[in-house]
């Protein structure tokens, strides 16, 4: 499983918890796109939904 690097402060929302888009439990964490999601939930989702490499066309 690939581990995400969420050390950047942009992944923590000081305005409060919101439900994780995957498990629906509260989290102050945000994805790169600003969606509320736990780091472990995002890592698990990425493992089950592999992304194509840069320049690769998804079939």
PDB file of N, CA and C in Angstrom:
ATOM      1  N   UNK A   1       0.842  -1.178   0.000  1.00  0.00           N
ATOM      2  CA  UNK A   1       0.000   0.000   0.000  1.00  0.00           C
ATOM      3  C   UNK A   1       0.889   1.243   0.000  1.00  0.00           C
ATOM      4  N   UNK A   2       0.572   2.162  -0.875  1.00  0.00           N
ATOM      5  CA  UNK A   2       1.296   3.434  -0.924  1.00  0.00           C
ATOM      6  C   UNK A   2       0.833   4.338   0.221  1.00  0.00           C
ATOM      7  N   UNK A   3       1.779   4.997   0.855  1.00  0.00           N
ATOM      8  CA  UNK A   3       1.444   5.925   1.930  1.00  0.00           C
ATOM      9  C   UNK A   3       1.469   7.347   1.399  1.00  0.00           C
ATOM     10  N   UNK A   4       0.449   8.103   1.736  1.00  0.00           N
ATOM     11  CA  UNK A   4       0.361   9.497   1.320  1.00  0.00           C
ATOM     12  C   UNK A   4       1.156  10.375   2.274  1.00  0.00           C
ATOM     13  N   UNK A   5       1.758  11.415   1.766  1.00  0.00           N
ATOM     14  CA  UNK A   5       2.485  12.378   2.585  1.00  0.00           C
ATOM     15  C   UNK A   5       1.566  13.578   2.812  1.00  0.00           C
ATOM     16  N   UNK A   6       0.969  13.637   3.989  1.00  0.00           N
ATOM     17  CA  UNK A   6       0.064  14.728   4.323  1.00  0.00           C
ATOM     18  C   UNK A   6       0.657  15.601   5.424  1.00  0.00           C
ATOM     19  N   UNK A   7       1.962  15.827   5.401  1.00  0.00           N
ATOM     20  CA  UNK A   7       2.614  16.664   6.415  1.00  0.00           C
ATOM     21  C   UNK A   7       2.315  18.142   6.210  1.00  0.00           C
ATOM     22  N   UNK A   8       1.972  18.514   4.987  1.00  0.00           N
ATOM     23  CA  UNK A   8       1.661  19.911   4.677  1.00  0.00           C
ATOM     24  C   UNK A   8       0.413  20.335   5.465  1.00  0.00           C
ATOM     25  N   UNK A   9       0.444  21.509   6.051  1.00  0.00           N
ATOM     26  CA  UNK A   9      -0.661  22.019   6.871  1.00  0.00           C
ATOM     27  C   UNK A   9      -1.964  22.163   6.091  1.00  0.00           C
ATOM     28  N   UNK A  10      -1.897  22.203   4.762  1.00  0.00           N
ATOM     29  CA  UNK A  10      -3.126  22.351   3.965  1.00  0.00           C
ATOM     30  C   UNK A  10      -4.058  21.159   4.126  1.00  0.00           C
ATOM     31  N   UNK A  11      -3.562  20.049   4.655  1.00  0.00           N
ATOM     32  CA  UNK A  11      -4.392  18.861   4.843  1.00  0.00           C
ATOM     33  C   UNK A  11      -5.168  18.885   6.158  1.00  0.00           C
ATOM     34  N   UNK A  12      -4.982  19.929   6.959  1.00  0.00           N
ATOM     35  CA  UNK A  12      -5.698  20.052   8.235  1.00  0.00           C
ATOM     36  C   UNK A  12      -6.572  21.285   8.190  1.00  0.00           C
ATOM     37  N   UNK A  13      -7.863  21.087   8.411  1.00  0.00           N
ATOM     38  CA  UNK A  13      -8.821  22.191   8.385  1.00  0.00           C
ATOM     39  C   UNK A  13      -9.137  22.605   9.817  1.00  0.00           C
ATOM     40  N   UNK A  14      -8.687  23.795  10.207  1.00  0.00           N
ATOM     41  CA  UNK A  14      -8.894  24.296  11.567  1.00  0.00           C
ATOM     42  C   UNK A  14     -10.333  24.729  11.826  1.00  0.00           C
ATOM     43  N   UNK A  15     -11.145  24.782  10.794  1.00  0.00           N
ATOM     44  CA  UNK A  15     -12.530  25.226  10.988  1.00  0.00           C
ATOM     45  C   UNK A  15     -13.416  24.141  11.592  1.00  0.00           C
ATOM     46  N   UNK A  16     -12.917  22.904  11.655  1.00  0.00           N
ATOM     47  CA  UNK A  16     -13.689  21.855  12.313  1.00  0.00           C
ATOM     48  C   UNK A  16     -13.812  20.581  11.499  1.00  0.00           C
ATOM     49  N   UNK A  17     -14.318  19.558  12.167  1.00  0.00           N
ATOM     50  CA  UNK A  17     -14.493  18.256  11.539  1.00  0.00           C
ATOM     51  C   UNK A  17     -15.688  18.255  10.585  1.00  0.00           C
ATOM     52  N   UNK A  18     -15.554  17.440   9.552  1.00  0.00           N
ATOM     53  CA  UNK A  18     -16.650  17.163   8.623  1.00  0.00           C
ATOM     54  C   UNK A  18     -16.641  15.661   8.387  1.00  0.00           C
ATOM     55  N   UNK A  19     -17.754  15.081   7.943  1.00  0.00           N
ATOM     56  CA  UNK A  19     -17.783  13.637   7.707  1.00  0.00           C
ATOM     57  C   UNK A  19     -16.858  13.227   6.559  1.00  0.00           C
ATOM     58  N   UNK A  20     -16.085  12.185   6.785  1.00  0.00           N
ATOM     59  CA  UNK A  20     -15.209  11.620   5.757  1.00  0.00           C
ATOM     60  C   UNK A  20     -16.077  11.152   4.591  1.00  0.00           C
ATOM     61  N   UNK A  21     -15.661  11.452   3.369  1.00  0.00           N
ATOM     62  CA  UNK A  21     -16.444  11.072   2.196  1.00  0.00           C
ATOM     63  C   UNK A  21     -16.459   9.558   1.985  1.00  0.00           C
ATOM     64  N   UNK A  22     -15.601   8.828   2.682  1.00  0.00           N
ATOM     65  CA  UNK A  22     -15.552   7.380   2.510  1.00  0.00           C
ATOM     66  C   UNK A  22     -16.168   6.604   3.672  1.00  0.00           C
ATOM     67  N   UNK A  23     -15.828   6.965   4.916  1.00  0.00           N
ATOM     68  CA  UNK A  23     -16.350   6.210   6.065  1.00  0.00           C
ATOM     69  C   UNK A  23     -17.415   6.968   6.854  1.00  0.00           C
ATOM     70  N   UNK A  24     -17.584   8.253   6.559  1.00  0.00           N
ATOM     71  CA  UNK A  24     -18.606   9.123   7.161  1.00  0.00           C
ATOM     72  C   UNK A  24     -18.365   9.469   8.630  1.00  0.00           C
ATOM     73  N   UNK A  25     -17.198   9.105   9.182  1.00  0.00           N
ATOM     74  CA  UNK A  25     -16.845   9.506  10.545  1.00  0.00           C
ATOM     75  C   UNK A  25     -16.185  10.883  10.479  1.00  0.00           C
ATOM     76  N   UNK A  26     -16.281  11.695  11.525  1.00  0.00           N
ATOM     77  CA  UNK A  26     -15.723  13.052  11.512  1.00  0.00           C
ATOM     78  C   UNK A  26     -14.201  13.072  11.357  1.00  0.00           C
ATOM     79  N   UNK A  27     -13.724  14.052  10.593  1.00  0.00           N
ATOM     80  CA  UNK A  27     -12.286  14.227  10.415  1.00  0.00           C
ATOM     81  C   UNK A  27     -11.953  15.687  10.121  1.00  0.00           C
ATOM     82  N   UNK A  28     -10.826  16.176  10.664  1.00  0.00           N
ATOM     83  CA  UNK A  28     -10.367  17.520  10.317  1.00  0.00           C
ATOM     84  C   UNK A  28      -9.465  17.496   9.076  1.00  0.00           C
ATOM     85  N   UNK A  29      -9.179  16.296   8.558  1.00  0.00           N
ATOM     86  CA  UNK A  29      -8.263  16.162   7.423  1.00  0.00           C
ATOM     87  C   UNK A  29      -8.969  16.419   6.096  1.00  0.00           C
ATOM     88  N   UNK A  30      -8.199  16.930   5.129  1.00  0.00           N
ATOM     89  CA  UNK A  30      -8.737  17.225   3.801  1.00  0.00           C
ATOM     90  C   UNK A  30      -7.791  16.672   2.736  1.00  0.00           C
ATOM     91  N   UNK A  31      -8.371  16.219   1.647  1.00  0.00           N
ATOM     92  CA  UNK A  31      -7.586  15.710   0.524  1.00  0.00           C
ATOM     93  C   UNK A  31      -6.942  16.875  -0.218  1.00  0.00           C
ATOM     94  N   UNK A  32      -6.162  16.556  -1.251  1.00  0.00           N
ATOM     95  CA  UNK A  32      -5.567  17.599  -2.097  1.00  0.00           C
ATOM     96  C   UNK A  32      -6.647  18.447  -2.763  1.00  0.00           C
ATOM     97  N   UNK A  33      -7.820  17.879  -2.931  1.00  0.00           N
ATOM     98  CA  UNK A  33      -8.940  18.596  -3.566  1.00  0.00           C
ATOM     99  C   UNK A  33      -9.882  19.229  -2.552  1.00  0.00           C
ATOM    100  N   UNK A  34      -9.501  19.193  -1.257  1.00  0.00           N
ATOM    101  CA  UNK A  34     -10.288  19.849  -0.225  1.00  0.00           C
ATOM    102  C   UNK A  34     -11.439  19.025   0.330  1.00  0.00           C
ATOM    103  N   UNK A  35     -11.521  17.754  -0.040  1.00  0.00           N
ATOM    104  CA  UNK A  35     -12.592  16.884   0.454  1.00  0.00           C
ATOM    105  C   UNK A  35     -12.223  16.334   1.821  1.00  0.00           C
ATOM    106  N   UNK A  36     -13.185  16.269   2.750  1.00  0.00           N
ATOM    107  CA  UNK A  36     -12.892  15.689   4.063  1.00  0.00           C
ATOM    108  C   UNK A  36     -12.692  14.178   3.936  1.00  0.00           C
ATOM    109  N   UNK A  37     -11.530  13.701   4.347  1.00  0.00           N
ATOM    110  CA  UNK A  37     -11.219  12.271   4.255  1.00  0.00           C
ATOM    111  C   UNK A  37     -10.067  11.944   5.194  1.00  0.00           C
ATOM    112  N   UNK A  38     -10.164  10.810   5.873  1.00  0.00           N
ATOM    113  CA  UNK A  38      -9.053  10.342   6.702  1.00  0.00           C
ATOM    114  C   UNK A  38      -7.921   9.881   5.793  1.00  0.00           C
ATOM    115  N   UNK A  39      -6.703  10.049   6.239  1.00  0.00           N
ATOM    116  CA  UNK A  39      -5.537   9.630   5.456  1.00  0.00           C
ATOM    117  C   UNK A  39      -5.610   8.135   5.168  1.00  0.00           C
ATOM    118  N   UNK A  40      -5.938   7.330   6.166  1.00  0.00           N
ATOM    119  CA  UNK A  40      -6.000   5.879   5.961  1.00  0.00           C
ATOM    120  C   UNK A  40      -7.130   5.498   5.008  1.00  0.00           C
ATOM    121  N   UNK A  41      -8.232   6.232   5.036  1.00  0.00           N
ATOM    122  CA  UNK A  41      -9.335   5.969   4.105  1.00  0.00           C
ATOM    123  C   UNK A  41      -8.888   6.274   2.674  1.00  0.00           C
ATOM    124  N   UNK A  42      -8.188   7.396   2.487  1.00  0.00           N
ATOM    125  CA  UNK A  42      -7.701   7.776   1.158  1.00  0.00           C
ATOM    126  C   UNK A  42      -6.691   6.754   0.649  1.00  0.00           C
ATOM    127  N   UNK A  43      -5.792   6.304   1.508  1.00  0.00           N
ATOM    128  CA  UNK A  43      -4.792   5.312   1.101  1.00  0.00           C
ATOM    129  C   UNK A  43      -5.454   3.996   0.707  1.00  0.00           C
ATOM    130  N   UNK A  44      -6.447   3.582   1.466  1.00  0.00           N
ATOM    131  CA  UNK A  44      -7.172   2.346   1.159  1.00  0.00           C
ATOM    132  C   UNK A  44      -7.915   2.470  -0.167  1.00  0.00           C
ATOM    133  N   UNK A  45      -8.552   3.624  -0.393  1.00  0.00           N
ATOM    134  CA  UNK A  45      -9.279   3.844  -1.641  1.00  0.00           C
ATOM    135  C   UNK A  45      -8.325   3.806  -2.834  1.00  0.00           C
ATOM    136  N   UNK A  46      -7.169   4.454  -2.703  1.00  0.00           N
ATOM    137  CA  UNK A  46      -6.187   4.462  -3.790  1.00  0.00           C
ATOM    138  C   UNK A  46      -5.670   3.060  -4.106  1.00  0.00           C
ATOM    139  N   UNK A  47      -5.577   2.216  -3.082  1.00  0.00           N
ATOM    140  CA  UNK A  47      -5.110   0.849  -3.300  1.00  0.00           C
ATOM    141  C   UNK A  47      -6.122   0.044  -4.121  1.00  0.00           C
ATOM    142  N   UNK A  48      -7.395   0.295  -3.901  1.00  0.00           N
ATOM    143  CA  UNK A  48      -8.435  -0.454  -4.623  1.00  0.00           C
ATOM    144  C   UNK A  48      -8.858   0.215  -5.917  1.00  0.00           C
ATOM    145  N   UNK A  49      -8.400   1.433  -6.178  1.00  0.00           N
ATOM    146  CA  UNK A  49      -8.717   2.178  -7.400  1.00  0.00           C
ATOM    147  C   UNK A  49      -7.429   2.716  -8.003  1.00  0.00           C
ATOM    148  N   UNK A  50      -6.612   1.830  -8.588  1.00  0.00           N
ATOM    149  CA  UNK A  50      -5.323   2.280  -9.128  1.00  0.00           C
ATOM    150  C   UNK A  50      -5.498   3.348 -10.207  1.00  0.00           C
ATOM    151  N   UNK A  51      -4.609   4.316 -10.175  1.00  0.00           N
ATOM    152  CA  UNK A  51      -4.635   5.421 -11.135  1.00  0.00           C
ATOM    153  C   UNK A  51      -3.655   5.125 -12.267  1.00  0.00           C
ATOM    154  N   UNK A  52      -4.003   5.500 -13.501  1.00  0.00           N
ATOM    155  CA  UNK A  52      -3.053   5.293 -14.606  1.00  0.00           C
ATOM    156  C   UNK A  52      -1.824   6.178 -14.425  1.00  0.00           C
ATOM    157  N   UNK A  53      -0.701   5.719 -14.927  1.00  0.00           N
ATOM    158  CA  UNK A  53       0.520   6.518 -14.878  1.00  0.00           C
ATOM    159  C   UNK A  53       0.361   7.740 -15.761  1.00  0.00           C
ATOM    160  N   UNK A  54       1.171   8.750 -15.509  1.00  0.00           N
ATOM    161  CA  UNK A  54       1.106   9.987 -16.301  1.00  0.00           C
ATOM    162  C   UNK A  54       1.245   9.665 -17.780  1.00  0.00           C
ATOM    163  N   UNK A  55       0.330  10.166 -18.590  1.00  0.00           N
ATOM    164  CA  UNK A  55       0.361   9.953 -20.024  1.00  0.00           C
ATOM    165  C   UNK A  55      -0.281   8.649 -20.478  1.00  0.00           C
ATOM    166  N   UNK A  56      -0.661   7.797 -19.522  1.00  0.00           N
ATOM    167  CA  UNK A  56      -1.266   6.514 -19.842  1.00  0.00           C
ATOM    168  C   UNK A  56      -2.780   6.687 -19.984  1.00  0.00           C
ATOM    169  N   UNK A  57      -3.372   6.053 -20.965  1.00  0.00           N
ATOM    170  CA  UNK A  57      -4.819   6.141 -21.190  1.00  0.00           C
ATOM    171  C   UNK A  57      -5.493   5.018 -20.438  1.00  0.00           C
ATOM    172  N   UNK A  58      -6.542   5.374 -19.676  1.00  0.00           N
ATOM    173  CA  UNK A  58      -7.285   4.369 -18.926  1.00  0.00           C
ATOM    174  C   UNK A  58      -8.286   3.693 -19.839  1.00  0.00           C
ATOM    175  N   UNK A  59      -8.327   2.375 -19.819  1.00  0.00           N
ATOM    176  CA  UNK A  59      -9.220   1.598 -20.684  1.00  0.00           C
ATOM    177  C   UNK A  59     -10.591   1.460 -20.074  1.00  0.00           C
TER     178      UNK A  59
END
